[in-house]
Coordinates of C-alpha atoms and ligand atoms in Angstrom, one line a residue:
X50 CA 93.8 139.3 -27.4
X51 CA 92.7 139.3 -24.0
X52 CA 95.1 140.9 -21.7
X53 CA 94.1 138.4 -19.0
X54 CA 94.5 135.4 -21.5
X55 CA 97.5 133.0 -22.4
X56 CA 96.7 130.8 -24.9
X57 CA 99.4 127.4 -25.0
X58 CA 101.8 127.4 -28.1
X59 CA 100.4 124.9 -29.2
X60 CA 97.3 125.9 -29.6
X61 CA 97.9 129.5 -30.6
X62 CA 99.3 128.0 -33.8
X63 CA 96.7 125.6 -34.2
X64 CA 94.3 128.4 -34.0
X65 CA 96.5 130.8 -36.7
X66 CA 96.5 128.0 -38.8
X67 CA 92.8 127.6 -38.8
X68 CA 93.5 124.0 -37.6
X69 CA 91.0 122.3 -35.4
X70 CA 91.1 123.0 -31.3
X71 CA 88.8 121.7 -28.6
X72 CA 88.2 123.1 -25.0
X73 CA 88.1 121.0 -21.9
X74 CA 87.2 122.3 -18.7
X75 CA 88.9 121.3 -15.2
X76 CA 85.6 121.4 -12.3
X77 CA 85.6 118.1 -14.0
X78 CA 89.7 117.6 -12.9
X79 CA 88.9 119.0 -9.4
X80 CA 85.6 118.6 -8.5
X81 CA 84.4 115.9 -10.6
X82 CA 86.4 113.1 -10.0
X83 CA 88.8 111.4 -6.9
X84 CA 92.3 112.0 -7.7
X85 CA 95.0 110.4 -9.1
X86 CA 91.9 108.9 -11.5
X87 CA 91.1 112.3 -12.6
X88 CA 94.9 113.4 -13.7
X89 CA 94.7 110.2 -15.5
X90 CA 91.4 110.9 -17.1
X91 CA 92.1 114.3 -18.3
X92 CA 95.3 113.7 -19.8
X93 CA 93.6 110.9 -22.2
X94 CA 90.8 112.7 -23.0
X95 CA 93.9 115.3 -24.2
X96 CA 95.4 112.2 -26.0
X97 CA 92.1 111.1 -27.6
X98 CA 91.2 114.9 -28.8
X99 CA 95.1 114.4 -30.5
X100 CA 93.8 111.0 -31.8
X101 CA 91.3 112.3 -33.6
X102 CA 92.6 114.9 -35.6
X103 CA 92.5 118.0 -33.1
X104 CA 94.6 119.8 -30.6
X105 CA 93.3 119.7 -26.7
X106 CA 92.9 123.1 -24.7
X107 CA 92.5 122.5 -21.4
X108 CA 90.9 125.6 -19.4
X109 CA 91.4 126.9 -16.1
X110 CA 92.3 130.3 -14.5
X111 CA 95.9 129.9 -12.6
X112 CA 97.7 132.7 -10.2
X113 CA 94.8 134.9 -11.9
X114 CA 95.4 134.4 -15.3
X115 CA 92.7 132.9 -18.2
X116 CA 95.0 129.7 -19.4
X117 CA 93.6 127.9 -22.8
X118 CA 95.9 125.0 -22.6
X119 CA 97.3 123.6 -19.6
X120 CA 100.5 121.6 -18.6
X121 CA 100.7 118.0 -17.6
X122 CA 102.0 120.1 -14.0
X123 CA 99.3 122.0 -14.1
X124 CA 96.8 119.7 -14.7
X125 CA 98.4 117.7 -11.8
X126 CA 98.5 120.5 -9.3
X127 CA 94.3 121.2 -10.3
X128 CA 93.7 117.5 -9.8
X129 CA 96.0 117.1 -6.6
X130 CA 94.4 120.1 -4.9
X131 CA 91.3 119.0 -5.5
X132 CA 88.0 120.8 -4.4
X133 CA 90.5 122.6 -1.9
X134 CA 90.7 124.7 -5.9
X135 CA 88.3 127.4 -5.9
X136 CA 86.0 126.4 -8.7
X137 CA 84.7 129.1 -10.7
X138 CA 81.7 129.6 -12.5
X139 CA 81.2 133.1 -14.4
X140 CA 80.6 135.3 -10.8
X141 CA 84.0 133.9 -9.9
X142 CA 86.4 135.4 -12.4
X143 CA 86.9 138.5 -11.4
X144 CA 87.6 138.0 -7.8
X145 CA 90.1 135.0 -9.1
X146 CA 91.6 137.3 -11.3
X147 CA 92.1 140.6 -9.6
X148 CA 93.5 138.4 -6.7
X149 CA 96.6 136.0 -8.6
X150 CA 94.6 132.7 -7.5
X151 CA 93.8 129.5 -9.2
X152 CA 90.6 128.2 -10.4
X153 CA 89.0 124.9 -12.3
X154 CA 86.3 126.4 -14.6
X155 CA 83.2 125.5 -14.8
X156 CA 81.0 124.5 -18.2
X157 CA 79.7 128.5 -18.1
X158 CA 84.0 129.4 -17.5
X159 CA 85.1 127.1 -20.0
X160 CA 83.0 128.4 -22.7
X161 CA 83.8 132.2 -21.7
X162 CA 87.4 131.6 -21.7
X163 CA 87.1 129.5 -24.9
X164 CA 85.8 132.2 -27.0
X165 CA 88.4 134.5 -25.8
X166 CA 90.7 132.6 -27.7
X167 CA 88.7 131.8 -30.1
X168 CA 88.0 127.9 -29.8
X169 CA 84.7 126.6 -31.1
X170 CA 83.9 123.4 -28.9
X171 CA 84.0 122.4 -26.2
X172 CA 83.6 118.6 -24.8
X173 CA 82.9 117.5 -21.0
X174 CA 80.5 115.0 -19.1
X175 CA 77.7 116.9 -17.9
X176 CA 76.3 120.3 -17.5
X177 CA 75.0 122.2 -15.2
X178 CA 71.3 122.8 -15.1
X179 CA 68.3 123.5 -13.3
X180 CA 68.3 122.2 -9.9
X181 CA 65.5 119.8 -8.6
X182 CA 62.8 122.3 -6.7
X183 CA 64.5 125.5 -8.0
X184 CA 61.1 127.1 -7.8
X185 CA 61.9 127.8 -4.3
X186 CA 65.5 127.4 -3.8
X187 CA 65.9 129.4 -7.8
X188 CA 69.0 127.0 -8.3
X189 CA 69.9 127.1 -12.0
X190 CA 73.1 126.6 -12.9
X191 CA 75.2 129.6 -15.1
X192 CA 75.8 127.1 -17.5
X193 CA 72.2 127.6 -18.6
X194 CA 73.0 131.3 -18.7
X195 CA 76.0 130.8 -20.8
X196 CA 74.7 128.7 -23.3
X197 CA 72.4 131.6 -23.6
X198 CA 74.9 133.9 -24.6
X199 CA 78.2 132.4 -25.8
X200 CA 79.0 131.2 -28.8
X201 CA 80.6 128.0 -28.3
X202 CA 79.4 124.2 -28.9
X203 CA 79.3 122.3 -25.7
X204 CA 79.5 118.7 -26.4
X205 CA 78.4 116.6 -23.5
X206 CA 76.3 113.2 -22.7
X207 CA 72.8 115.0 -21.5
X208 CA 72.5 116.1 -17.8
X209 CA 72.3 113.8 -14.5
X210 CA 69.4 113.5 -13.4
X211 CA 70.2 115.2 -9.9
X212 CA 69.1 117.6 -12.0
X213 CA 64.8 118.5 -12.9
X214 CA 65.8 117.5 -16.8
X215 CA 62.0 118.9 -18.3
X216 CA 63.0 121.8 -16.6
X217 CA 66.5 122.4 -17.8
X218 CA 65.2 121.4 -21.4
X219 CA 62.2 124.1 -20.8
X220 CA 64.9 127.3 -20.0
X221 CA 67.1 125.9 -22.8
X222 CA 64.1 126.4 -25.3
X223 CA 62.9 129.9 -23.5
X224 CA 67.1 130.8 -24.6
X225 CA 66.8 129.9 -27.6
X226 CA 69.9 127.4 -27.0
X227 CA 69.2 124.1 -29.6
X228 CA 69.8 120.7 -27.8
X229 CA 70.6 118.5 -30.5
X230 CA 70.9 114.4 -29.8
X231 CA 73.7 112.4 -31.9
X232 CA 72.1 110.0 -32.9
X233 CA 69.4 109.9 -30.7
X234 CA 65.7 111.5 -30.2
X235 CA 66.3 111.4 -26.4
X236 CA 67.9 114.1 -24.3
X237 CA 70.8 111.2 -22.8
X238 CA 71.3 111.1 -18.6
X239 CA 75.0 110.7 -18.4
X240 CA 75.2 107.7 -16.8
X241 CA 71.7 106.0 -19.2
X242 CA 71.3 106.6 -22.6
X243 CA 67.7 107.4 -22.1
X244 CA 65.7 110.1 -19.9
X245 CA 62.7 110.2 -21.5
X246 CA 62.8 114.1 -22.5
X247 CA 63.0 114.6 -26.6
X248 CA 65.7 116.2 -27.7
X249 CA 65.2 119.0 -30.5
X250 CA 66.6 117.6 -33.7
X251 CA 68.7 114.6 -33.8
X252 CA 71.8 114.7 -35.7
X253 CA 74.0 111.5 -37.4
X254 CA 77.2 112.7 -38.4
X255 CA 80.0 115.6 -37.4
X256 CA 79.8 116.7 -40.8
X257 CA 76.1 117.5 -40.0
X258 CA 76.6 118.8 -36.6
X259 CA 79.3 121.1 -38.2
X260 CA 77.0 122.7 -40.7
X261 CA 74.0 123.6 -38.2
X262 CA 76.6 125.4 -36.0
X263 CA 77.9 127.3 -39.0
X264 CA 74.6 128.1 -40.1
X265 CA 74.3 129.6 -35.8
X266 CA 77.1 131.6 -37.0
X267 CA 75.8 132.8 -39.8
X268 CA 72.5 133.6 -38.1
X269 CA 74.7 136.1 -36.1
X270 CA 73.2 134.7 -32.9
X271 CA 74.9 135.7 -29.9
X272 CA 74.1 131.6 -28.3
X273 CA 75.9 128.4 -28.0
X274 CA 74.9 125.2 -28.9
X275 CA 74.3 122.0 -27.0
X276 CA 75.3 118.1 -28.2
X277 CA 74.3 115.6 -26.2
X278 CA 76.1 111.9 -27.0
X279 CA 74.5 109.2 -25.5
X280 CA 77.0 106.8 -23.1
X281 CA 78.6 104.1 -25.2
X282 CA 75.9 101.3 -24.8
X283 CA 78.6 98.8 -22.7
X284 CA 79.2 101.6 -20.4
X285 CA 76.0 102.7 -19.9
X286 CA 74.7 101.8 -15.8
X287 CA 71.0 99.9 -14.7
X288 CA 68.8 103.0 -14.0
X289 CA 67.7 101.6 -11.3
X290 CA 70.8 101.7 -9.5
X291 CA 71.8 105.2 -10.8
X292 CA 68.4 106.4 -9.8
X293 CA 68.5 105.3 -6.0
X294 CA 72.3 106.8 -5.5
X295 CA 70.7 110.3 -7.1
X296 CA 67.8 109.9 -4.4
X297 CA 70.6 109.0 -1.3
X298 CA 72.1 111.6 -2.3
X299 CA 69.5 114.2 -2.9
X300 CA 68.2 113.5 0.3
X301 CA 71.7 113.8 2.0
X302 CA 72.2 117.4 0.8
X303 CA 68.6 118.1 2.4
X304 CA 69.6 117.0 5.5
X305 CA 73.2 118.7 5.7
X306 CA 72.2 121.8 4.3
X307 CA 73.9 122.0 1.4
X308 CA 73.3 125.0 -1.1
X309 CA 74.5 127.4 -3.8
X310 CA 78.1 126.2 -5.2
X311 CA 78.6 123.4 -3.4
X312 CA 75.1 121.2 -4.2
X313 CA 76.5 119.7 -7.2
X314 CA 80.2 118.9 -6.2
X315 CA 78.6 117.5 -3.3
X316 CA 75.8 115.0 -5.3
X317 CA 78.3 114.4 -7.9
X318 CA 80.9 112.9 -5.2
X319 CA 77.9 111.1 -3.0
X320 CA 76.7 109.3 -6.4
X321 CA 80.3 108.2 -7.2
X322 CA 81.0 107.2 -2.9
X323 CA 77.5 105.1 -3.2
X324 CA 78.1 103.4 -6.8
X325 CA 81.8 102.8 -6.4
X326 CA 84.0 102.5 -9.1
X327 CA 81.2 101.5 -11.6
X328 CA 80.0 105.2 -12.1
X329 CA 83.3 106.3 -11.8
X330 CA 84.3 104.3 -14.9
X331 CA 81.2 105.3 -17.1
X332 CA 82.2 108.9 -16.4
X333 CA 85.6 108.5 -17.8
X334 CA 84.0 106.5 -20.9
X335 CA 81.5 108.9 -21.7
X336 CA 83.8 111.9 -21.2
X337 CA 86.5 110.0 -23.8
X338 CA 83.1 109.3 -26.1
X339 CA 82.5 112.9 -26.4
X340 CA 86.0 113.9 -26.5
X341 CA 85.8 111.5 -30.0
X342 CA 82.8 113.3 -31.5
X343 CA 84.2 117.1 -30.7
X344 CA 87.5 116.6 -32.2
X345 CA 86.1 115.0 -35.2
X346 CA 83.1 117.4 -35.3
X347 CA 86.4 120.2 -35.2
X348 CA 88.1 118.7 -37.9
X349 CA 84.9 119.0 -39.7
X350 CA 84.5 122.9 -39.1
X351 CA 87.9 123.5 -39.9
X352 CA 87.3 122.7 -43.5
Ligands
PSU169 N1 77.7 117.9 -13.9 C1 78.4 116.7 -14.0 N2 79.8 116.8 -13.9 C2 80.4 117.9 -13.6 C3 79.7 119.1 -13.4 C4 78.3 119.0 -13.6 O1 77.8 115.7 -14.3 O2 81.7 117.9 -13.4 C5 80.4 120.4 -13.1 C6 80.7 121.1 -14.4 O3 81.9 121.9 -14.3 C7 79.5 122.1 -14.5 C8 79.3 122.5 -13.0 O4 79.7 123.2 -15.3 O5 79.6 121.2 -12.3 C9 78.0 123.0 -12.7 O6 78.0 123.5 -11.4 P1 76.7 124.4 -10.9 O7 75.6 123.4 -10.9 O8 77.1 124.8 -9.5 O9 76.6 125.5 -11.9
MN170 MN1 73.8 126.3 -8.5

C-alpha cells in the first residue's frame, strides 16, 4: 500500500473481502456547495451508497495524508472550512502532502487516490472539462487528463455547460476515454437532461455498465471510463433559466479576472447565488441519482 494512504476500516475490509466500494470526492463538500447543506448532502449520498448494497469512501487528503474514507468530523471540518480548504487537483498533492495540510480532491484527485486503494467507481455531480475559449486561455480541466490515464469509473450527470461540452466530448475521444449515457443518447448538462452532444454508446442496466468496464480491464488499457446519468426528470431545471445564470456568470468572471483554479468554484457558486435554492436542490438530487447507479453498478462488478 501506499505509504501516504489510509484507507477507513471499513472499507479496507470491504475491499479484502472483494465487496463492493464507491469513491466520493470532497471539492464537491468544499467548493461545491454552501455549508451546512453540503455536510448534509454528503453524509446521504454515504447513506444511499450503504442503501444500495455498497460501502462509501469518501476522499480527501488531511494533515498530508491520502484518506479513502472519511469521518462524519472530518467531513464536517472539510464542509465548515469551506473554500478556505485548499482544493487540490493532481499538481496539488505533493505540496499538500510534503507540508501536513488538508485538502478536498478534485474528480482528477479522487480517482488517483481511489486506485491507490484500489476502489473502482467513483460517483459525483460534474466534471471538470474544457473551459469555454480555452483556445486562448488553454483552460482544460485535469480531470480530462485523468480520465486519460486512470483506471477508475467516474459516474457523474454530464458536464455544466460553463463548460464548451463539443469540446470536452472532442479531447475525451482524442484520449481514448468512452463516454457512455445511461439510458440516454445525449451527453446530460447536470442541471438538463439534454445538451445536444451524442454520447458514445448508451447503456440500460449496471449489469451492462459493469461488463464494458471489465472488458476496459481486460483490454489492459491504462484509462478510465465516464457514465453520465441524466438528472431525475422532476429535478431537472428550465434551460432557459440555467442557461442565463451560466451567461451572468461567465461574464462576471470576465470582468473580475478570474482564472486558473479558481474559474470553476467561482461559476459554480455564482450559478447557485443567481438560481437560489432551485439549482442547489437539483445538485443534491442528481448527486444522490448517481450515487444509486454506482453502488449498484459496484455490486454488479463485485460478482
Ligand atoms: N463541476 C461541477 N461541480 C463540481 C466541480 C466541477 O459541476 O463540484 C468540481 C469537481 O471537484 C471537479 C473540479 O473535479 O470542480 C474541476 O475543477 P477544475 O475545472 O479547476 O479542474
Ligand atoms: Mn482549470
Amino acid at each position: 500500500m501506499n505509504k501516504y494512504l489510509d484507507i477507513a476500516p471499513e472499507v479496507r475490509e470491504a475491499l479484502a473481502a472483494g465487496r463492493p466500494v464507491v469513491a466520493l470526492e470532497s471539492t464537491i463538500i468544499s467548493h461545491g456547495m454552501p455549508y451546512p447543506k453540503n455536510v448534509e448532502t454528503a453524509l446521504l449520498v454515504e447513506q444511499t451508497i450503504r442503501d444500495n448494497g455498497a460501502v462509501p469512501a469518501t476522499i480527501a487528503v488531511i494533515g498530508g495524508r491520502l484518506k479513502a474514507g472519511l469521518s462524519r468530523e472530518e467531513i464536517e471540518h472539510l464542509g465548515k472550512a469551506g473554500r478556505a480548504v485548499a482544493k487540490a487537483s493532481r499538481r496539488d498533492l505533493p505540496a499538500l502532502v510534503a507540508r501536513g495540510a488538508d485538502g478536498a480532491t478534485t474528480v482528477a484527485t479522487t480517482m488517483i487516490i481511489a486506485h491507490l486503494a484500489g476502489i473502482k467507481i467513483f460517483a459525483t455531480g460534474g466534471i471538470g472539462g474544457v473551459h469555454r475559449g480555452a483556445e486562448t486561455t488553454m483552460d482544460i480541466s485535469a480531470d480530462l487528463e485523468e480520465l486519460a490515464q486512470t483506471p477508475v469509473m467516474v459516474v457523474c450527470a454530464g458536464a455544466k455547460s460553463i463548460l464548451d461540452l463539443g469540446l470536452t466530448l472532442e479531447y475525451l475521444e482524442t484520449k481514448g476515454v468512452p463516454v457512455i449515457g445511461y439510458g440516454t443518447e445525449e451527453l446530460p448538462a447536470f442541471y438538463t437532461r439534454k445538451s445536444g452532444f451524442g454520447v458514445d454508446y448508451r447503456v440500460d442496466s449496471p449489469a451492462e455498465l459493469a461488463a464494458m468496464f471489465a472488458a476496459q480491464r481486460g483490454l489492459d488499457y491504462k484509462g478510465g471510463m465516464l457514465v453520465t446519468n441524466p438528472i431525475p426528470e422532476e429535478y431537472a431545471m428550465d434551460k432557459a433559466v440555467i442557461d442565463a445564470a451560466i451567461e451572468q456568470a461567465l461574464t462576471e468572471a470576465k470582468e473580475q479576472g478570474i482564472h486558473g483554479k479558481e474559474t470553476t468554484p467561482f461559476l459554480l457558486a455564482k450559478v447557485v447565488e443567481l438560481t437560489g435554492g432551485e439549482s442547489l436542490e437539483s445538485n443534491i438530487q442528481l448527486v444522490l441519482n448517481n450515487a444509486r447507479l454506482a453502488a449498484r453498478t459496484a455490486a454488479e462488478l463485485a460478482k
